[in-house]
Amino acid sequence: MTDMKVVVEKLVAGGYSLAHLPNNKVVLLDGGYPDEFVEIQIDREKKDLAFGRVTKVLTPSQKRRKPRCKHFGECGGCRWQDIEYLYQLDMKREILREQFFRIARMDVEVEKVEASPNEFEYRNIAEFTFQARKLGFKRWHSSSVVDIKRCWICPKTFSDIARRMRESVEMLNLPIYNWKSGEGVLKHLVIRQNSRGDLMIIIVTKTEHLPNSREITRMMARYFPAASIVHLMNAKDSIVLRGPYRILKGEGVITEETDWYTFQIPPTAFFQVNLPVALKMAEYVYEEIHPDKNAVLIDMYTGVGFLAINSSHGFKKVLGVDSNRVAIKAAVSNANINRIRNVEFVNQDVEDFVTNMPECDRVILDPPRQGISERILKKIVDRRPKRVLYVACDTASLARDVRKFVDAGYRLEKLAIFDMFPQTHHIETVATLTM
């Protein structure tokens, strides 16, 4: 469509900027920052909304900076790398407030925005995708993969591993998975690293068989001798880290040690991607949940028990619930490693667990992006815990669910952002709800 010029008004959820067209229709844009005068191209249009992209910045924001990554603008990972970090934090605060105003009809204040101590190289996990001869990350809103040579939000070692993996695959002529036909073998390369620098290399395949597994293990071990190497068999395309796995080399877990606790993380288990910020968040959750030695705490979607174990010393009993069998097995091990006796872990879908949910005084929620169901929320409300700490990685589902808690008699006491994901539009939030 014909190019036109607009003024960007604000950033909104989902990684878009927002402006109004000359006919006053709202347009969501790929690119642009508040107050910039830009030239745009309209890609598609609905009755009351248009989608487009910035093709030229005519009057740039003073907050702009040169992006560090040469893949910026192609790769869908970092949306905001060309804007100052403190400004990113301000924008996340405003996006969270707007989401609550738009979805929950609530005018809220964000009490705290915890910055990441590291703007770059902060991720302890990365999921690379194989596509034809490429190994990298997907473009924004696309299934097309950008061949990544260096990712700046991951440790440099991750890029080195990806480069050596790419070389090994080509040398051994290993079959790459075809995402359209469903044929082929190699799907993903996942890399994990703990704070000591220990590495786990996970090769994800469509099939149970990894061709030339000994050779590829030997080749990777030549360059990364201390790394564990795991073969994960995953027939599904929707989730990367799921399915049975076998250990090709080293241990089947990566161990993370904090000041107070030790956590073993299996290949398919979730763990927060930015440990320094995660530890700050865990401290905050512990303070906000108001520990009580006579109280019972239930941690729903507990994973490997990170928040449950971090909160255990303040409660009579802690109950952690998760549907992931591997994660719960690790959570039990983590409790034993840390000699914690007042924590119990249940391997059950939260949706089923709440059917016979025991009496409790406090609840921690850390659900996936879609938030919690009406049924889970109702069952929690029926138990009337004094405090609910809701940890969310999606502002829309958080605003929706908080509104329902408020309608059921709870009060939103505080909102805090913990910036797990610098250079991106993603927002990690903790909401404190009190009865």
GROMACS .gro file of C-alpha atoms in nm:
model
  435
    1MET     CA    1   0.000   0.000   0.000
    2THR     CA    2   0.099   0.366  -0.033
    3ASP     CA    3   0.355   0.499   0.213
    4MET     CA    4   0.234   0.757   0.463
    5LYS     CA    5   0.380   0.958   0.748
    6VAL     CA    6   0.267   0.937   1.113
    7VAL     CA    7   0.385   1.026   1.462
    8VAL     CA    8   0.441   0.729   1.692
    9GLU     CA    9   0.245   0.783   2.012
   10LYS     CA   10   0.352   0.498   2.239
   11LEU     CA   11   0.472   0.140   2.270
   12VAL     CA   12   0.210  -0.124   2.342
   13ALA     CA   13   0.201  -0.491   2.442
   14GLY     CA   14   0.323  -0.748   2.193
   15GLY     CA   15   0.625  -0.553   2.070
   16TYR     CA   16   0.430  -0.300   1.862
   17SER     CA   17   0.433   0.078   1.854
   18LEU     CA   18   0.104   0.262   1.806
   19ALA     CA   19   0.005   0.558   1.590
   20HIS     CA   20  -0.307   0.700   1.424
   21LEU     CA   21  -0.354   0.722   1.049
   22PRO     CA   22  -0.483   1.044   0.889
   23ASN     CA   23  -0.836   0.893   0.901
   24ASN     CA   24  -0.787   0.845   1.279
   25LYS     CA   25  -0.767   0.466   1.252
   26VAL     CA   26  -0.523   0.301   1.496
   27VAL     CA   27  -0.221   0.138   1.334
   28LEU     CA   28   0.010  -0.106   1.512
   29LEU     CA   29   0.363  -0.083   1.380
   30ASP     CA   30   0.674  -0.292   1.360
   31GLY     CA   31   0.936  -0.036   1.467
   32GLY     CA   32   0.928   0.321   1.590
   33TYR     CA   33   0.942   0.483   1.933
   34PRO     CA   34   0.725   0.745   2.106
   35ASP     CA   35   0.726   1.094   1.949
   36GLU     CA   36   0.914   0.982   1.638
   37PHE     CA   37   0.797   1.109   1.301
   38VAL     CA   38   0.813   0.809   1.071
   39GLU     CA   39   0.727   0.687   0.726
   40ILE     CA   40   0.526   0.365   0.728
   41GLN     CA   41   0.394   0.094   0.499
   42ILE     CA   42   0.052  -0.059   0.570
   43ASP     CA   43   0.063  -0.440   0.542
   44ARG     CA   44  -0.297  -0.527   0.628
   45GLU     CA   45  -0.605  -0.347   0.739
   46LYS     CA   46  -0.919  -0.432   0.931
   47LYS     CA   47  -1.233  -0.228   0.987
   48ASP     CA   48  -1.102  -0.048   1.296
   49LEU     CA   49  -0.734  -0.142   1.302
   50ALA     CA   50  -0.436  -0.153   1.068
   51PHE     CA   51  -0.097  -0.323   1.084
   52GLY     CA   52   0.217  -0.183   0.928
   53ARG     CA   53   0.589  -0.127   0.958
   54VAL     CA   54   0.821   0.168   0.982
   55THR     CA   55   1.017   0.206   0.659
   56LYS     CA   56   1.201   0.524   0.748
   57VAL     CA   57   1.258   0.726   1.067
   58LEU     CA   58   1.233   1.093   0.976
   59THR     CA   59   1.275   1.238   1.325
   60PRO     CA   60   1.449   0.987   1.557
   61SER     CA   61   1.406   0.975   1.933
   62GLN     CA   62   1.692   1.108   2.141
   63LYS     CA   63   1.674   0.778   2.332
   64ARG     CA   64   1.788   0.579   2.030
   65ARG     CA   65   2.129   0.412   2.024
   66LYS     CA   66   2.325   0.190   1.788
   67PRO     CA   67   2.224  -0.175   1.833
   68ARG     CA   68   2.503  -0.411   1.929
   69CYS     CA   69   2.377  -0.709   1.727
   70LYS     CA   70   2.418  -0.730   1.351
   71HIS     CA   71   2.103  -0.944   1.332
   72PHE     CA   72   1.888  -0.676   1.497
   73GLY     CA   73   1.588  -0.596   1.281
   74GLU     CA   74   1.588  -0.945   1.130
   75CYS     CA   75   1.584  -1.170   1.435
   76GLY     CA   76   1.263  -1.166   1.637
   77GLY     CA   77   1.440  -1.200   1.972
   78CYS     CA   78   1.530  -0.839   2.055
   79ARG     CA   79   1.280  -0.567   1.967
   80TRP     CA   80   1.432  -0.279   2.164
   81GLN     CA   81   1.807  -0.313   2.139
   82ASP     CA   82   1.832   0.025   1.964
   83ILE     CA   83   1.686   0.220   2.258
   84GLU     CA   84   1.847   0.310   2.593
   85TYR     CA   85   1.799   0.047   2.865
   86LEU     CA   86   1.652   0.278   3.131
   87TYR     CA   87   1.399   0.393   2.874
   88GLN     CA   88   1.309   0.029   2.809
   89LEU     CA   89   1.222  -0.003   3.178
   90ASP     CA   90   1.007   0.311   3.167
   91MET     CA   91   0.821   0.174   2.866
   92LYS     CA   92   0.757  -0.160   3.035
   93ARG     CA   93   0.607   0.023   3.332
   94GLU     CA   94   0.374   0.219   3.103
   95ILE     CA   95   0.275  -0.089   2.901
   96LEU     CA   96   0.183  -0.277   3.219
   97ARG     CA   97  -0.025   0.017   3.343
   98GLU     CA   98  -0.204   0.046   3.011
   99GLN     CA   99  -0.278  -0.328   3.000
  100PHE     CA  100  -0.446  -0.304   3.339
  101PHE     CA  101  -0.640   0.004   3.236
  102ARG     CA  102  -0.752  -0.149   2.906
  103ILE     CA  103  -0.822  -0.507   3.014
  104ALA     CA  104  -0.892  -0.490   3.387
  105ARG     CA  105  -1.041  -0.137   3.392
  106MET     CA  106  -0.802  -0.056   3.676
  107ASP     CA  107  -0.583   0.250   3.719
  108VAL     CA  108  -0.271   0.101   3.880
  109GLU     CA  109   0.072   0.212   3.990
  110VAL     CA  110   0.382  -0.003   3.949
  111GLU     CA  111   0.565   0.015   4.278
  112LYS     CA  112   0.894  -0.138   4.168
  113VAL     CA  113   1.089  -0.198   3.848
  114GLU     CA  114   1.393  -0.416   3.914
  115ALA     CA  115   1.655  -0.370   3.643
  116SER     CA  116   1.874  -0.654   3.526
  117PRO     CA  117   2.237  -0.611   3.637
  118ASN     CA  118   2.334  -0.731   3.290
  119GLU     CA  119   2.183  -0.577   2.978
  120PHE     CA  120   2.353  -0.835   2.758
  121GLU     CA  121   2.470  -1.196   2.790
  122TYR     CA  122   2.216  -1.260   3.065
  123ARG     CA  123   2.033  -1.569   2.935
  124ASN     CA  124   2.120  -1.907   3.083
  125ILE     CA  125   1.928  -2.094   2.811
  126ALA     CA  126   1.876  -2.052   2.437
  127GLU     CA  127   1.667  -2.253   2.192
  128PHE     CA  128   1.813  -2.249   1.840
  129THR     CA  129   1.610  -2.384   1.548
  130PHE     CA  130   1.738  -2.582   1.250
  131GLN     CA  131   1.593  -2.484   0.912
  132ALA     CA  132   1.759  -2.601   0.590
  133ARG     CA  133   2.123  -2.493   0.627
  134LYS     CA  134   2.041  -2.235   0.893
  135LEU     CA  135   2.066  -2.257   1.273
  136GLY     CA  136   1.927  -1.963   1.464
  137PHE     CA  137   1.615  -1.784   1.584
  138LYS     CA  138   1.289  -1.704   1.412
  139ARG     CA  139   1.196  -1.369   1.266
  140TRP     CA  140   0.926  -1.170   1.442
  141HIS     CA  141   0.582  -1.321   1.372
  142SER     CA  142   0.732  -1.563   1.123
  143SER     CA  143   0.840  -1.926   1.092
  144SER     CA  144   1.146  -1.823   0.890
  145VAL     CA  145   1.477  -1.869   1.073
  146VAL     CA  146   1.761  -1.616   1.078
  147ASP     CA  147   2.103  -1.783   1.072
  148ILE     CA  148   2.258  -1.642   1.390
  149LYS     CA  149   2.633  -1.590   1.409
  150ARG     CA  150   2.639  -1.410   1.746
  151CYS     CA  151   2.356  -1.353   1.991
  152TRP     CA  152   2.430  -1.073   2.235
  153ILE     CA  153   2.173  -1.158   2.502
  154CYS     CA  154   2.332  -1.503   2.541
  155PRO     CA  155   2.686  -1.586   2.657
  156LYS     CA  156   2.935  -1.588   2.370
  157THR     CA  157   2.989  -1.960   2.433
  158PHE     CA  158   2.636  -2.026   2.304
  159SER     CA  159   2.724  -1.879   1.966
  160ASP     CA  160   3.047  -2.080   1.962
  161ILE     CA  161   2.854  -2.401   2.032
  162ALA     CA  162   2.601  -2.319   1.760
  163ARG     CA  163   2.884  -2.258   1.512
  164ARG     CA  164   3.052  -2.589   1.593
  165MET     CA  165   2.718  -2.770   1.576
  166ARG     CA  166   2.650  -2.618   1.235
  167GLU     CA  167   2.991  -2.737   1.114
  168SER     CA  168   2.940  -3.086   1.257
  169VAL     CA  169   2.595  -3.123   1.100
  170GLU     CA  170   2.731  -3.024   0.760
  171MET     CA  171   3.035  -3.250   0.789
  172LEU     CA  172   2.824  -3.551   0.889
  173ASN     CA  173   2.545  -3.458   0.647
  174LEU     CA  174   2.280  -3.502   0.915
  175PRO     CA  175   1.917  -3.471   0.796
  176ILE     CA  176   1.748  -3.145   0.899
  177TYR     CA  177   1.381  -3.152   0.995
  178ASN     CA  178   1.142  -3.004   0.738
  179TRP     CA  179   0.888  -2.794   0.929
  180LYS     CA  180   0.632  -2.811   0.646
  181SER     CA  181   0.645  -3.179   0.547
  182GLY     CA  182   0.726  -3.315   0.894
  183GLU     CA  183   1.013  -3.521   0.756
  184GLY     CA  184   1.374  -3.518   0.868
  185VAL     CA  185   1.549  -3.540   1.203
  186LEU     CA  186   1.726  -3.236   1.357
  187LYS     CA  187   1.484  -2.979   1.502
  188HIS     CA  188   1.657  -2.774   1.771
  189LEU     CA  189   1.980  -2.709   1.952
  190VAL     CA  190   1.918  -2.602   2.313
  191ILE     CA  191   2.203  -2.477   2.530
  192ARG     CA  192   2.194  -2.428   2.907
  193GLN     CA  193   2.462  -2.275   3.128
  194ASN     CA  194   2.476  -2.222   3.503
  195SER     CA  195   2.638  -1.931   3.685
  196ARG     CA  196   2.966  -2.125   3.714
  197GLY     CA  197   2.983  -2.170   3.338
  198ASP     CA  198   2.892  -2.540   3.328
  199LEU     CA  199   2.723  -2.628   2.999
  200MET     CA  200   2.452  -2.863   2.877
  201ILE     CA  201   2.406  -2.916   2.502
  202ILE     CA  202   2.068  -3.061   2.407
  203ILE     CA  203   2.010  -3.194   2.055
  204VAL     CA  204   1.637  -3.217   1.980
  205THR     CA  205   1.521  -3.455   1.710
  206LYS     CA  206   1.189  -3.559   1.559
  207THR     CA  207   1.290  -3.925   1.570
  208GLU     CA  208   1.409  -4.158   1.844
  209HIS     CA  209   1.728  -4.215   1.649
  210LEU     CA  210   2.002  -3.953   1.623
  211PRO     CA  211   2.219  -4.047   1.323
  212ASN     CA  212   2.592  -4.051   1.392
  213SER     CA  213   2.529  -3.978   1.761
  214ARG     CA  214   2.875  -4.100   1.862
  215GLU     CA  215   3.047  -3.889   1.600
  216ILE     CA  216   2.857  -3.572   1.680
  217THR     CA  217   2.917  -3.625   2.053
  218ARG     CA  218   3.287  -3.674   1.992
  219MET     CA  219   3.308  -3.365   1.768
  220MET     CA  220   3.128  -3.140   2.016
  221ALA     CA  221   3.326  -3.280   2.311
  222ARG     CA  222   3.647  -3.191   2.130
  223TYR     CA  223   3.564  -2.820   2.158
  224PHE     CA  224   3.356  -2.829   2.478
  225PRO     CA  225   3.505  -3.113   2.683
  226ALA     CA  226   3.328  -3.029   3.010
  227ALA     CA  227   2.979  -2.998   2.858
  228SER     CA  228   2.703  -3.251   2.913
  229ILE     CA  229   2.542  -3.364   2.586
  230VAL     CA  230   2.182  -3.485   2.574
  231HIS     CA  231   1.964  -3.624   2.295
  232LEU     CA  232   1.598  -3.524   2.337
  233MET     CA  233   1.332  -3.701   2.129
  234ASN     CA  234   1.036  -3.474   2.059
  235ALA     CA  235   0.778  -3.558   1.792
  236LYS     CA  236   0.571  -3.246   1.863
  237ASP     CA  237   0.643  -2.911   1.702
  238SER     CA  238   0.457  -2.687   1.950
  239ILE     CA  239   0.693  -2.720   2.248
  240VAL     CA  240   1.072  -2.750   2.225
  241LEU     CA  241   1.170  -2.911   2.558
  242ARG     CA  242   0.939  -3.208   2.588
  243GLY     CA  243   0.982  -3.582   2.549
  244PRO     CA  244   1.215  -3.863   2.657
  245TYR     CA  245   1.587  -3.806   2.650
  246ARG     CA  246   1.911  -3.998   2.680
  247ILE     CA  247   2.245  -3.875   2.804
  248LEU     CA  248   2.519  -3.898   2.544
  249LYS     CA  249   2.789  -3.751   2.768
  250GLY     CA  250   2.819  -3.617   3.121
  251GLU     CA  251   2.539  -3.570   3.371
  252GLY     CA  252   2.168  -3.549   3.298
  253VAL     CA  253   2.122  -3.233   3.504
  254ILE     CA  254   2.279  -2.891   3.529
  255THR     CA  255   2.327  -2.763   3.883
  256GLU     CA  256   2.268  -2.403   3.988
  257GLU     CA  257   2.397  -2.283   4.323
  258THR     CA  258   2.268  -1.966   4.489
  259ASP     CA  259   2.375  -1.810   4.819
  260TRP     CA  260   2.138  -2.035   5.012
  261TYR     CA  261   2.019  -2.321   4.794
  262THR     CA  262   2.125  -2.567   4.526
  263PHE     CA  263   1.898  -2.657   4.233
  264GLN     CA  264   1.938  -2.943   3.989
  265ILE     CA  265   1.772  -2.869   3.654
  266PRO     CA  266   1.695  -3.156   3.414
  267PRO     CA  267   1.710  -3.098   3.036
  268THR     CA  268   1.333  -3.049   2.991
  269ALA     CA  269   1.254  -2.854   3.309
  270PHE     CA  270   1.176  -2.482   3.320
  271PHE     CA  271   1.408  -2.248   3.509
  272GLN     CA  272   1.417  -1.869   3.505
  273VAL     CA  273   1.645  -1.744   3.225
  274ASN     CA  274   1.809  -1.458   3.417
  275LEU     CA  275   1.934  -1.586   3.753
  276PRO     CA  276   2.038  -1.254   3.919
  277VAL     CA  277   1.692  -1.108   3.851
  278ALA     CA  278   1.521  -1.436   3.947
  279LEU     CA  279   1.693  -1.427   4.286
  280LYS     CA  280   1.576  -1.069   4.341
  281MET     CA  281   1.225  -1.178   4.248
  282ALA     CA  282   1.239  -1.474   4.486
  283GLU     CA  283   1.340  -1.240   4.771
  284TYR     CA  284   1.053  -1.010   4.684
  285VAL     CA  285   0.800  -1.295   4.666
  286TYR     CA  286   0.917  -1.418   5.007
  287GLU     CA  287   0.871  -1.074   5.161
  288GLU     CA  288   0.535  -1.013   4.997
  289ILE     CA  289   0.389  -1.353   5.085
  290HIS     CA  290   0.436  -1.258   5.455
  291PRO     CA  291   0.601  -1.569   5.602
  292ASP     CA  292   0.424  -1.729   5.897
  293LYS     CA  293   0.561  -2.031   6.081
  294ASN     CA  294   0.205  -2.145   6.151
  295ALA     CA  295   0.087  -2.109   5.791
  296VAL     CA  296   0.062  -2.339   5.488
  297LEU     CA  297   0.182  -2.216   5.148
  298ILE     CA  298   0.084  -2.372   4.815
  299ASP     CA  299   0.309  -2.303   4.516
  300MET     CA  300   0.121  -2.379   4.194
  301TYR     CA  301   0.323  -2.442   3.875
  302THR     CA  302   0.626  -2.499   4.098
  303GLY     CA  303   0.862  -2.640   3.832
  304VAL     CA  304   1.185  -2.757   3.999
  305GLY     CA  305   1.071  -2.593   4.324
  306PHE     CA  306   1.256  -2.264   4.291
  307LEU     CA  307   1.003  -2.041   4.471
  308ALA     CA  308   0.874  -2.317   4.701
  309ILE     CA  309   1.221  -2.398   4.834
  310ASN     CA  310   1.319  -2.029   4.858
  311SER     CA  311   1.007  -1.969   5.072
  312SER     CA  312   1.019  -2.289   5.278
  313HIS     CA  313   1.202  -2.155   5.584
  314GLY     CA  314   0.917  -1.913   5.657
  315PHE     CA  315   0.629  -2.160   5.671
  316LYS     CA  316   0.499  -2.459   5.864
  317LYS     CA  317   0.446  -2.647   5.537
  318VAL     CA  318   0.491  -2.576   5.167
  319LEU     CA  319   0.314  -2.774   4.895
  320GLY     CA  320   0.442  -2.749   4.536
  321VAL     CA  321   0.230  -2.864   4.241
  322ASP     CA  322   0.323  -2.916   3.877
  323SER     CA  323   0.214  -3.140   3.589
  324ASN     CA  324   0.570  -3.189   3.460
  325ARG     CA  325   0.687  -3.526   3.596
  326VAL     CA  326   1.055  -3.455   3.527
  327ALA     CA  327   1.037  -3.115   3.701
  328ILE     CA  328   0.864  -3.259   4.008
  329LYS     CA  329   1.120  -3.539   4.033
  330ALA     CA  330   1.389  -3.269   4.028
  331ALA     CA  331   1.198  -3.062   4.287
  332VAL     CA  332   1.193  -3.359   4.526
  333SER     CA  333   1.567  -3.406   4.472
  334ASN     CA  334   1.625  -3.035   4.529
  335ALA     CA  335   1.440  -3.046   4.860
  336ASN     CA  336   1.652  -3.342   4.967
  337ILE     CA  337   1.977  -3.182   4.850
  338ASN     CA  338   1.895  -2.874   5.057
  339ARG     CA  339   1.779  -3.086   5.355
  340ILE     CA  340   1.437  -2.928   5.358
  341ARG     CA  341   1.175  -3.141   5.531
  342ASN     CA  342   0.865  -2.918   5.531
  343VAL     CA  343   0.814  -2.916   5.154
  344GLU     CA  344   0.602  -3.170   4.966
  345PHE     CA  345   0.576  -3.188   4.588
  346VAL     CA  346   0.277  -3.321   4.394
  347ASN     CA  347   0.296  -3.433   4.030
  348GLN     CA  348  -0.052  -3.331   3.913
  349ASP     CA  349  -0.211  -3.089   3.673
  350VAL     CA  350  -0.313  -2.779   3.870
  351GLU     CA  351  -0.657  -2.804   3.710
  352ASP     CA  352  -0.701  -3.146   3.876
  353PHE     CA  353  -0.522  -3.056   4.199
  354VAL     CA  354  -0.766  -2.778   4.287
  355THR     CA  355  -1.058  -3.027   4.287
  356ASN     CA  356  -0.947  -3.135   4.635
  357MET     CA  357  -0.729  -2.838   4.718
  358PRO     CA  358  -0.634  -2.843   5.087
  359GLU     CA  359  -0.680  -2.551   5.321
  360CYS     CA  360  -0.399  -2.298   5.292
  361ASP     CA  361  -0.303  -1.951   5.408
  362ARG     CA  362  -0.093  -1.836   5.114
  363VAL     CA  363  -0.072  -1.916   4.741
  364ILE     CA  364   0.200  -1.853   4.484
  365LEU     CA  365   0.095  -1.871   4.119
  366ASP     CA  366   0.350  -1.887   3.837
  367PRO     CA  367   0.143  -2.012   3.541
  368PRO     CA  368   0.232  -2.030   3.171
  369ARG     CA  369   0.153  -1.738   2.940
  370GLN     CA  370  -0.219  -1.815   2.915
  371GLY     CA  371  -0.268  -1.759   3.288
  372ILE     CA  372  -0.511  -1.962   3.499
  373SER     CA  373  -0.856  -2.096   3.417
  374GLU     CA  374  -1.183  -1.976   3.567
  375ARG     CA  375  -1.205  -2.303   3.757
  376ILE     CA  376  -0.861  -2.273   3.916
  377LEU     CA  377  -0.930  -1.915   4.015
  378LYS     CA  378  -1.266  -2.005   4.169
  379LYS     CA  379  -1.118  -2.292   4.370
  380ILE     CA  380  -0.845  -2.066   4.506
  381VAL     CA  381  -1.099  -1.800   4.598
  382ASP     CA  382  -1.312  -2.066   4.773
  383ARG     CA  383  -1.016  -2.144   5.003
  384ARG     CA  384  -0.975  -1.771   5.082
  385PRO     CA  385  -0.596  -1.759   5.128
  386LYS     CA  386  -0.493  -1.433   5.291
  387ARG     CA  387  -0.233  -1.354   5.029
  388VAL     CA  388  -0.185  -1.458   4.666
  389LEU     CA  389   0.140  -1.382   4.482
  390TYR     CA  390   0.083  -1.402   4.107
  391VAL     CA  391   0.402  -1.423   3.896
  392ALA     CA  392   0.328  -1.362   3.528
  393CYS     CA  393   0.518  -1.343   3.201
  394ASP     CA  394   0.213  -1.213   3.009
  395THR     CA  395   0.056  -0.879   3.098
  396ALA     CA  396  -0.277  -0.950   2.929
  397SER     CA  397  -0.357  -1.274   3.113
  398LEU     CA  398  -0.232  -1.119   3.439
  399ALA     CA  399  -0.462  -0.816   3.405
  400ARG     CA  400  -0.756  -1.043   3.319
  401ASP     CA  401  -0.699  -1.273   3.617
  402VAL     CA  402  -0.628  -0.994   3.866
  403ARG     CA  403  -0.959  -0.833   3.768
  404LYS     CA  404  -1.136  -1.160   3.853
  405PHE     CA  405  -0.959  -1.186   4.188
  406VAL     CA  406  -1.060  -0.828   4.268
  407ASP     CA  407  -1.421  -0.898   4.169
  408ALA     CA  408  -1.411  -1.197   4.408
  409GLY     CA  409  -1.311  -0.978   4.702
  410TYR     CA  410  -0.933  -0.952   4.681
  411ARG     CA  411  -0.738  -0.627   4.670
  412LEU     CA  412  -0.447  -0.561   4.436
  413GLU     CA  413  -0.193  -0.435   4.686
  414LYS     CA  414   0.122  -0.407   4.472
  415LEU     CA  415   0.263  -0.455   4.124
  416ALA     CA  416   0.633  -0.504   4.056
  417ILE     CA  417   0.830  -0.566   3.737
  418PHE     CA  418   1.144  -0.780   3.733
  419ASP     CA  419   1.326  -0.731   3.407
  420MET     CA  420   1.424  -1.085   3.312
  421PHE     CA  421   1.444  -0.994   2.944
  422PRO     CA  422   1.643  -0.676   2.861
  423GLN     CA  423   1.635  -0.564   2.494
  424THR     CA  424   1.296  -0.734   2.448
  425HIS     CA  425   0.933  -0.630   2.498
  426HIS     CA  426   0.865  -0.917   2.740
  427ILE     CA  427   0.759  -0.823   3.093
  428GLU     CA  428   0.785  -1.036   3.408
  429THR     CA  429   0.547  -0.910   3.675
  430VAL     CA  430   0.460  -0.998   4.033
  431ALA     CA  431   0.116  -0.898   4.163
  432THR     CA  432   0.037  -0.903   4.535
  433LEU     CA  433  -0.328  -0.982   4.611
  434THR     CA  434  -0.463  -0.965   4.965
  435MET     CA  435  -0.788  -1.064   5.127
   0.00000   0.00000   0.00000
